[in-house]
Amino acid sequence: MSELDFQQKLDMRRAFWAMGASTRVDVKLSALVTPSAKSRTGAEEWTDLDVLGVQYVPLVGLVLALADCKTSRARVTERVFWLRGVSDLFAARNAYLSRQGGIPPAARQLARRLGVVALDSDDRRLFLEQTGTARVPSSGSFLEGPSLRRWDALLLGAPDRIEKLRRYRRSFYWVFTAQRNLVQLPGYLHEVARDFDPHQRWAQALVTDLAWLYLVTVVQALDELTHLHLSELAQSLQQVMVGGELELRERQALLKALAEYTGKPGGSKSNFAVVPPWFDDLADLTARVSRRRSHATQALRILEFTGVETIANHGVAWAQAFPASDLLDAKLASDTIRFLTKATGISPLFVNSFDDAVAGQQGATAPGFLKCQEAHEHREGRAESVGEEPCPHFAAGIRGEDGPELEENSAPSLPAESAL
């Protein structure tokens, strides 16, 4: 990859952030294949994607946008067809073809027919100007190339013992269905939980990134169960996890047969279950996301920003880069990491480290809202206090009020339509 290619990726990443999205750079797509002499790992790469933009819009659901960034002017027309195909694979709402030089008129006409945005260097410069700076960090080096490269190098420096998890995160996640990722991601992390030391920076950065991936999966599942039966969230989530009502009944029948075979029929305790043992925690996390749909995108942005800027680069905290941000955004991001600690057995100290990093209080107790998150649960529209007075920010959040000090400092929710 040339430096000009990389700069285009940074430009499109900045544009997506300016439009309110969270992003991912250099997404690889691989397929599982039968192991052979050619592919001993049992995987073959399809292709890679330069920039992915992710935004959750409560009105329409998860919105994805893609960007292909290249310096060469050769075979632009073929690349338009390629980008349209990858866009369909992702079910993306928009696709951007970015080139450093000019784009042939014929390629522009084809791009228009296929719904692809064609941007040369002049178009891209104007596009960046028009997206503005209101939603990009006010401080820090998060959107700069060296920060992104240091974050990538930090994750690549993780022990070889977790290679299966790294391969899943790097490529398999994007070709698995949301139904599978609900189970696969905690499963891969559980296998190597002992290798995750909350005092290691690579581990903190990787857990934060895995939380980003899992939150994307949860909002995809939320879209499905909203279509299915929102008021019966747990039952609907079971169907989403296994594939549908038919698959759920098949698993229940198999479970009954296995229980009878092992001599533990009926109500006897069995080692077999239709859903994982952490299903109740997942249902709780999904309910939290469901109640705070307008905060999902900002929670993704907090996870991405904190992993790259604060943890990997020792840079500014989210609270410093976005001083007017809504505290409920950070709470939702923290809840996702908390779920991973419960489901996979990694240390709960990862939650504390993340909370402190978001608040700019590394090595200290995070103040205000996040300090109270462990002591309060949101159940059936009310807060249940555990051993201390309710946090005013938390109590205000679940009642839909502004609360003390929150009205002045809170940022408005994202608009219902996607800018991507």
Coordinates of C-alpha atoms in Angstrom, one line a residue:
M1 CA 0.0 0.0 0.0
S2 CA 1.4 3.4 -1.0
E3 CA 1.4 6.4 1.2
L4 CA -1.1 8.1 -1.2
D5 CA -3.5 5.1 -0.7
F6 CA -3.1 5.4 3.0
Q7 CA -3.8 9.1 3.0
Q8 CA -7.0 8.5 1.0
K9 CA -8.1 6.0 3.6
L10 CA -7.5 8.5 6.4
D11 CA -9.5 11.1 4.4
M12 CA -12.5 8.8 4.0
R13 CA -12.2 7.7 7.6
R14 CA -12.3 11.3 8.7
A15 CA -15.3 12.0 6.4
F16 CA -17.2 9.1 7.9
W17 CA -16.5 10.3 11.4
A18 CA -17.5 13.8 10.4
M19 CA -20.8 12.3 9.3
G20 CA -21.3 10.7 12.7
A21 CA -20.2 7.1 12.0
S22 CA -17.7 4.8 13.6
T23 CA -15.2 3.2 11.3
R24 CA -12.9 0.3 10.5
V25 CA -9.9 0.4 8.2
D26 CA -8.5 -2.6 6.2
V27 CA -11.2 -5.1 6.6
K28 CA -10.2 -8.5 5.3
L29 CA -12.8 -11.0 4.1
S30 CA -12.0 -14.7 4.2
A31 CA -13.9 -18.0 3.7
L32 CA -13.6 -21.2 5.7
V33 CA -12.5 -24.0 3.4
T34 CA -11.5 -27.7 3.8
P35 CA -7.8 -27.7 5.0
S36 CA -5.4 -28.8 2.2
A37 CA -1.8 -28.4 1.2
K38 CA -2.7 -25.0 -0.3
S39 CA -4.6 -23.8 2.8
R40 CA -3.4 -25.5 6.0
T41 CA -5.3 -23.0 8.1
G42 CA -8.6 -24.0 6.5
A43 CA -9.2 -20.4 5.2
E44 CA -8.8 -18.5 2.0
E45 CA -9.0 -14.8 1.6
W46 CA -11.6 -13.3 -0.7
T47 CA -10.6 -9.7 -0.8
D48 CA -10.1 -6.7 1.5
L49 CA -11.9 -3.5 2.1
D50 CA -10.2 -0.1 2.7
V51 CA -12.7 1.7 4.9
L52 CA -16.0 0.7 6.5
G53 CA -18.4 3.1 8.1
V54 CA -20.9 1.9 10.7
Q55 CA -23.8 3.9 12.0
Y56 CA -27.0 2.7 13.8
V57 CA -30.1 4.7 13.0
P58 CA -33.1 3.8 15.1
L59 CA -35.4 4.6 12.2
V60 CA -33.9 2.2 9.7
G61 CA -31.4 0.0 11.7
L62 CA -27.7 -0.6 11.0
V63 CA -26.3 1.4 8.2
L64 CA -23.0 0.5 6.5
A65 CA -20.9 2.5 4.0
L66 CA -17.8 1.3 2.1
A67 CA -14.8 3.2 0.6
D68 CA -12.3 1.9 -1.9
C69 CA -9.1 4.0 -2.0
K70 CA -6.5 3.6 -4.7
T71 CA -3.9 5.7 -6.4
S72 CA -3.8 4.0 -9.8
R73 CA -6.1 5.2 -12.6
A74 CA -6.0 1.8 -14.3
R75 CA -9.1 -0.4 -14.5
V76 CA -11.3 2.1 -12.7
T77 CA -14.4 0.8 -14.5
E78 CA -13.7 -2.8 -13.4
R79 CA -13.2 -1.5 -9.8
V80 CA -16.7 0.1 -9.9
F81 CA -18.2 -3.3 -10.6
W82 CA -16.1 -4.9 -7.9
L83 CA -17.1 -2.3 -5.3
R84 CA -20.8 -2.8 -6.2
G85 CA -20.4 -6.5 -5.5
V86 CA -18.7 -6.0 -2.2
S87 CA -21.3 -3.4 -1.3
D88 CA -24.0 -6.0 -1.9
L89 CA -22.1 -8.6 0.2
F90 CA -22.2 -6.2 3.1
A91 CA -25.7 -4.9 2.3
A92 CA -24.2 -1.5 2.5
R93 CA -26.3 1.6 1.9
N94 CA -23.5 3.5 0.1
A95 CA -20.2 2.9 -1.5
Y96 CA -17.4 5.5 -2.3
L97 CA -14.8 5.0 -5.0
S98 CA -11.9 7.3 -4.1
R99 CA -9.0 7.9 -6.5
Q100 CA -6.0 10.3 -6.3
G101 CA -6.1 11.2 -10.0
G102 CA -8.9 11.8 -12.4
I103 CA -11.7 9.4 -13.0
P104 CA -12.7 8.6 -16.6
P105 CA -16.1 9.9 -17.6
A106 CA -17.3 6.4 -18.6
A107 CA -16.4 5.2 -15.1
R108 CA -18.3 8.1 -13.5
Q109 CA -21.4 7.2 -15.6
L110 CA -21.2 3.6 -14.6
A111 CA -20.7 4.6 -10.9
R112 CA -23.9 6.6 -11.1
R113 CA -25.8 3.7 -12.6
L114 CA -24.6 1.3 -9.9
G115 CA -25.1 3.7 -7.0
V116 CA -21.4 4.3 -6.3
V117 CA -20.0 7.7 -5.3
A118 CA -17.0 8.5 -7.5
L119 CA -14.5 10.9 -5.8
D120 CA -11.2 12.2 -7.3
S121 CA -8.8 14.3 -5.3
D122 CA -10.8 17.5 -5.9
D123 CA -14.1 15.9 -5.1
R124 CA -12.7 14.4 -1.9
R125 CA -11.3 17.7 -0.7
L126 CA -14.6 19.4 -1.2
F127 CA -16.4 16.5 0.4
L128 CA -14.3 16.8 3.5
E129 CA -15.0 20.5 3.7
Q130 CA -18.7 19.9 3.4
T131 CA -18.8 17.2 6.1
G132 CA -17.5 19.8 8.6
T133 CA -15.7 19.3 12.0
A134 CA -18.6 19.3 14.5
R135 CA -18.4 15.5 15.0
V136 CA -14.7 14.9 14.9
P137 CA -12.5 15.0 18.0
S138 CA -11.7 18.5 19.3
S139 CA -8.2 17.4 20.5
G140 CA -5.8 14.4 20.2
S141 CA -4.4 12.6 17.2
F142 CA -7.1 9.9 16.7
L143 CA -7.6 10.6 13.0
E144 CA -4.0 10.9 12.1
G145 CA -2.0 8.1 10.4
P146 CA 0.7 7.4 13.0
S147 CA -2.0 6.8 15.7
L148 CA -3.8 4.3 13.6
R149 CA -0.6 2.5 12.8
R150 CA 0.5 2.4 16.4
W151 CA -2.9 0.8 17.3
D152 CA -2.5 -1.8 14.6
A153 CA 1.0 -2.6 15.6
L154 CA -0.1 -3.0 19.3
L155 CA -2.7 -5.5 18.3
L156 CA -0.3 -7.4 16.0
G157 CA 2.1 -7.7 19.0
A158 CA -0.4 -9.9 20.9
P159 CA 0.9 -13.4 21.8
D160 CA 0.8 -16.1 19.1
R161 CA -1.3 -18.2 21.5
I162 CA -4.4 -16.1 20.6
E163 CA -3.9 -16.4 16.8
K164 CA -7.3 -18.1 16.3
L165 CA -9.0 -15.2 18.0
R166 CA -6.9 -12.7 15.9
R167 CA -7.8 -14.4 12.7
Y168 CA -11.5 -14.5 13.6
R169 CA -11.4 -10.8 14.5
R170 CA -9.5 -9.9 11.4
S171 CA -11.5 -11.6 8.8
F172 CA -14.0 -14.4 9.7
Y173 CA -16.2 -12.0 11.8
W174 CA -17.2 -10.1 8.6
V175 CA -18.4 -13.2 6.7
F176 CA -20.2 -14.9 9.6
T177 CA -23.8 -14.1 10.2
A178 CA -24.8 -12.0 13.2
Q179 CA -26.5 -15.1 14.6
R180 CA -23.1 -16.9 14.6
N181 CA -21.1 -14.0 15.9
L182 CA -23.4 -13.7 19.0
V183 CA -21.9 -17.1 20.1
Q184 CA -18.6 -17.2 18.2
L185 CA -16.9 -14.1 19.6
P186 CA -17.4 -15.0 23.2
G187 CA -16.4 -18.5 22.4
Y188 CA -13.1 -17.5 20.8
L189 CA -12.3 -15.1 23.6
H190 CA -13.2 -17.7 26.3
E191 CA -10.7 -20.1 24.9
V192 CA -7.8 -17.7 25.5
A193 CA -9.2 -15.8 28.5
R194 CA -6.1 -16.8 30.7
D195 CA -3.8 -14.9 28.3
F196 CA -5.7 -11.6 28.8
D197 CA -4.0 -9.6 31.5
P198 CA -5.9 -6.3 32.2
H199 CA -2.6 -4.6 32.9
Q200 CA -1.3 -5.3 29.4
R201 CA -2.0 -2.5 26.8
W202 CA -2.5 -4.9 24.0
A203 CA -5.1 -6.8 26.0
Q204 CA -7.0 -3.6 26.9
A205 CA -6.9 -2.5 23.3
L206 CA -8.1 -5.9 22.0
V207 CA -10.9 -6.2 24.5
T208 CA -12.1 -2.8 23.6
D209 CA -12.0 -3.7 19.9
L210 CA -13.8 -7.0 20.5
A211 CA -16.5 -5.0 22.4
W212 CA -16.9 -2.8 19.3
L213 CA -17.4 -5.9 17.1
Y214 CA -19.9 -7.4 19.6
L215 CA -21.9 -4.2 19.9
V216 CA -22.3 -4.2 16.1
T217 CA -23.6 -7.8 16.4
V218 CA -26.0 -6.9 19.1
V219 CA -27.6 -4.1 17.2
Q220 CA -27.9 -6.4 14.2
A221 CA -29.7 -8.9 16.4
L222 CA -31.8 -6.1 17.9
D223 CA -33.1 -5.3 14.4
E224 CA -34.1 -8.9 13.9
L225 CA -35.9 -9.4 17.2
T226 CA -37.6 -6.0 16.7
H227 CA -39.2 -7.4 13.6
L228 CA -40.0 -10.6 15.4
H229 CA -41.5 -9.8 18.8
L230 CA -39.9 -7.0 20.8
S231 CA -42.1 -7.3 23.9
E232 CA -40.9 -11.0 24.2
L233 CA -37.3 -10.1 24.0
A234 CA -35.7 -13.2 25.6
Q235 CA -37.8 -15.6 23.5
S236 CA -37.1 -13.6 20.3
L237 CA -33.4 -13.5 21.1
Q238 CA -33.3 -17.3 21.4
Q239 CA -34.8 -17.6 17.9
V240 CA -32.3 -15.1 16.5
M241 CA -29.4 -17.0 18.1
V242 CA -30.4 -20.4 16.7
G243 CA -31.9 -19.2 13.4
G244 CA -35.6 -19.2 13.8
E245 CA -38.6 -21.1 15.4
L246 CA -38.0 -24.3 13.5
E247 CA -34.3 -24.4 14.5
L248 CA -35.2 -23.6 18.1
R249 CA -37.6 -26.5 18.2
E250 CA -35.1 -28.9 16.6
R251 CA -32.5 -27.9 19.3
Q252 CA -35.1 -28.4 22.0
A253 CA -35.9 -31.9 20.7
L254 CA -32.2 -32.7 20.4
L255 CA -31.7 -31.5 24.0
K256 CA -34.5 -33.7 25.2
A257 CA -33.0 -36.7 23.4
L258 CA -29.5 -36.0 24.8
A259 CA -30.9 -35.6 28.4
E260 CA -32.7 -38.9 28.1
Y261 CA -29.6 -40.6 26.7
T262 CA -27.5 -39.4 29.6
G263 CA -30.1 -40.5 32.1
K264 CA -31.2 -37.0 33.1
P265 CA -34.6 -36.6 31.6
G266 CA -37.4 -34.1 32.5
G267 CA -36.4 -31.5 35.1
S268 CA -33.1 -33.1 36.0
K269 CA -30.1 -30.9 35.7
S270 CA -28.3 -31.5 32.4
N271 CA -25.0 -30.4 30.9
F272 CA -26.8 -29.5 27.6
A273 CA -28.7 -26.3 26.8
V274 CA -30.3 -24.7 23.8
V275 CA -28.5 -21.4 24.5
P276 CA -25.2 -20.6 26.2
P277 CA -25.0 -20.2 30.0
W278 CA -24.5 -16.5 29.6
F279 CA -27.7 -16.0 27.7
D280 CA -29.4 -14.0 30.5
D281 CA -26.5 -11.6 30.5
L282 CA -26.8 -11.2 26.7
A283 CA -30.6 -10.6 27.0
D284 CA -29.9 -7.9 29.6
L285 CA -27.3 -6.2 27.3
T286 CA -29.7 -6.4 24.4
A287 CA -32.5 -4.9 26.5
R288 CA -30.1 -2.0 27.5
V289 CA -29.2 -1.4 23.8
S290 CA -32.9 -1.6 22.9
R291 CA -33.8 1.1 25.4
R292 CA -30.9 3.3 24.3
R293 CA -30.9 2.9 20.5
S294 CA -30.1 6.5 19.9
H295 CA -26.9 6.0 21.9
A296 CA -25.6 2.9 20.0
T297 CA -23.5 4.7 17.4
Q298 CA -21.9 7.0 19.9
A299 CA -21.1 4.0 22.1
L300 CA -19.3 2.4 19.0
R301 CA -17.4 5.7 18.5
I302 CA -16.3 5.7 22.1
L303 CA -15.0 2.2 21.9
E304 CA -13.1 2.9 18.7
F305 CA -11.7 6.2 19.9
T306 CA -10.6 4.9 23.3
G307 CA -8.9 1.9 21.9
V308 CA -6.9 3.8 19.3
E309 CA -6.3 7.2 20.9
T310 CA -6.3 6.7 24.7
I311 CA -5.1 3.1 25.1
A312 CA -2.8 2.5 22.1
N313 CA -1.4 6.1 21.9
H314 CA -1.6 7.4 25.5
G315 CA -3.6 10.3 24.0
V316 CA -6.5 12.3 25.2
A317 CA -9.6 10.7 26.7
W318 CA -13.1 10.8 25.1
A319 CA -14.3 13.2 27.8
Q320 CA -11.6 15.6 26.7
A321 CA -12.0 15.2 23.0
F322 CA -15.8 15.5 23.3
P323 CA -16.5 17.5 26.4
A324 CA -20.2 17.8 25.6
S325 CA -20.9 14.1 25.1
D326 CA -23.8 12.3 26.7
L327 CA -22.7 10.1 29.6
L328 CA -25.2 7.4 28.6
D329 CA -23.1 6.7 25.5
A330 CA -20.1 5.7 27.6
K331 CA -22.4 3.6 29.8
L332 CA -23.6 1.6 26.9
A333 CA -20.0 1.0 25.7
S334 CA -19.0 0.0 29.3
D335 CA -22.0 -2.4 29.5
T336 CA -20.7 -4.2 26.4
I337 CA -17.3 -4.8 27.9
R338 CA -18.9 -5.9 31.2
F339 CA -20.9 -8.5 29.3
L340 CA -17.7 -9.9 27.7
T341 CA -16.1 -10.2 31.1
K342 CA -19.0 -12.2 32.4
A343 CA -19.5 -14.4 29.4
T344 CA -15.8 -15.2 28.7
G345 CA -14.1 -15.2 32.1
I346 CA -11.7 -12.4 31.4
S347 CA -10.9 -10.1 34.4
P348 CA -13.6 -7.6 35.4
L349 CA -10.7 -5.1 35.8
F350 CA -11.0 -4.6 32.0
V351 CA -14.3 -2.7 32.8
N352 CA -12.5 -0.4 35.3
S353 CA -9.7 0.2 32.9
F354 CA -12.0 1.2 30.1
D355 CA -14.2 3.5 32.4
D356 CA -11.1 5.2 33.6
A357 CA -9.7 5.7 30.1
V358 CA -13.0 7.2 28.9
A359 CA -13.1 9.6 31.8
G360 CA -9.4 10.5 31.6
Q361 CA -8.9 9.1 35.0
Q362 CA -6.4 6.3 34.4
G363 CA -5.3 4.9 37.7
A364 CA -8.1 6.6 39.6
T365 CA -11.8 6.1 40.2
A366 CA -13.9 7.3 37.3
P367 CA -16.3 10.1 38.5
G368 CA -19.9 10.8 38.1
F369 CA -22.1 8.4 36.1
L370 CA -19.6 5.6 35.4
K371 CA -18.7 5.4 39.1
C372 CA -22.2 4.3 39.9
Q373 CA -22.8 1.8 37.1
E374 CA -21.9 -1.3 39.1
A375 CA -24.3 -0.4 41.9
H376 CA -27.4 0.1 39.7
E377 CA -29.4 -2.0 37.3
H378 CA -32.1 -0.9 35.0
R379 CA -35.1 -3.3 35.2
E380 CA -38.6 -2.7 33.9
G381 CA -38.1 1.0 33.6
R382 CA -36.8 1.7 37.1
A383 CA -33.4 1.7 38.9
E384 CA -32.6 -0.7 41.6
S385 CA -30.0 0.6 44.0
V386 CA -27.6 -1.8 45.6
G387 CA -26.0 -0.5 48.7
E388 CA -25.8 3.2 48.0
E389 CA -27.8 6.2 46.9
P390 CA -28.7 6.3 43.2
C391 CA -26.4 8.3 41.0
P392 CA -28.3 11.4 39.9
H393 CA -27.0 11.0 36.3
F394 CA -28.3 7.4 36.2
A395 CA -31.6 8.2 37.8
A396 CA -32.2 11.0 35.3
G397 CA -31.2 8.9 32.3
I398 CA -33.7 6.1 33.0
R399 CA -36.5 8.7 33.5
G400 CA -35.6 10.5 30.3
E401 CA -34.7 13.6 32.3
D402 CA -31.6 15.7 32.1
G403 CA -30.5 15.5 35.7
P404 CA -28.0 17.7 37.6
E405 CA -25.1 19.0 35.4
L406 CA -26.3 16.9 32.5
E407 CA -28.6 19.3 30.8
E408 CA -25.9 21.9 30.2
N409 CA -23.2 19.4 29.1
S410 CA -25.1 16.8 27.1
A411 CA -24.8 16.7 23.4
P412 CA -28.0 16.2 21.4
S413 CA -28.8 12.7 20.0
L414 CA -27.9 11.8 16.4
P415 CA -30.5 12.6 13.9
A416 CA -32.8 9.8 12.7
E417 CA -31.4 9.8 9.2
S418 CA -28.0 8.6 8.2
A419 CA -25.5 10.9 6.6
L420 CA -23.6 8.1 5.1

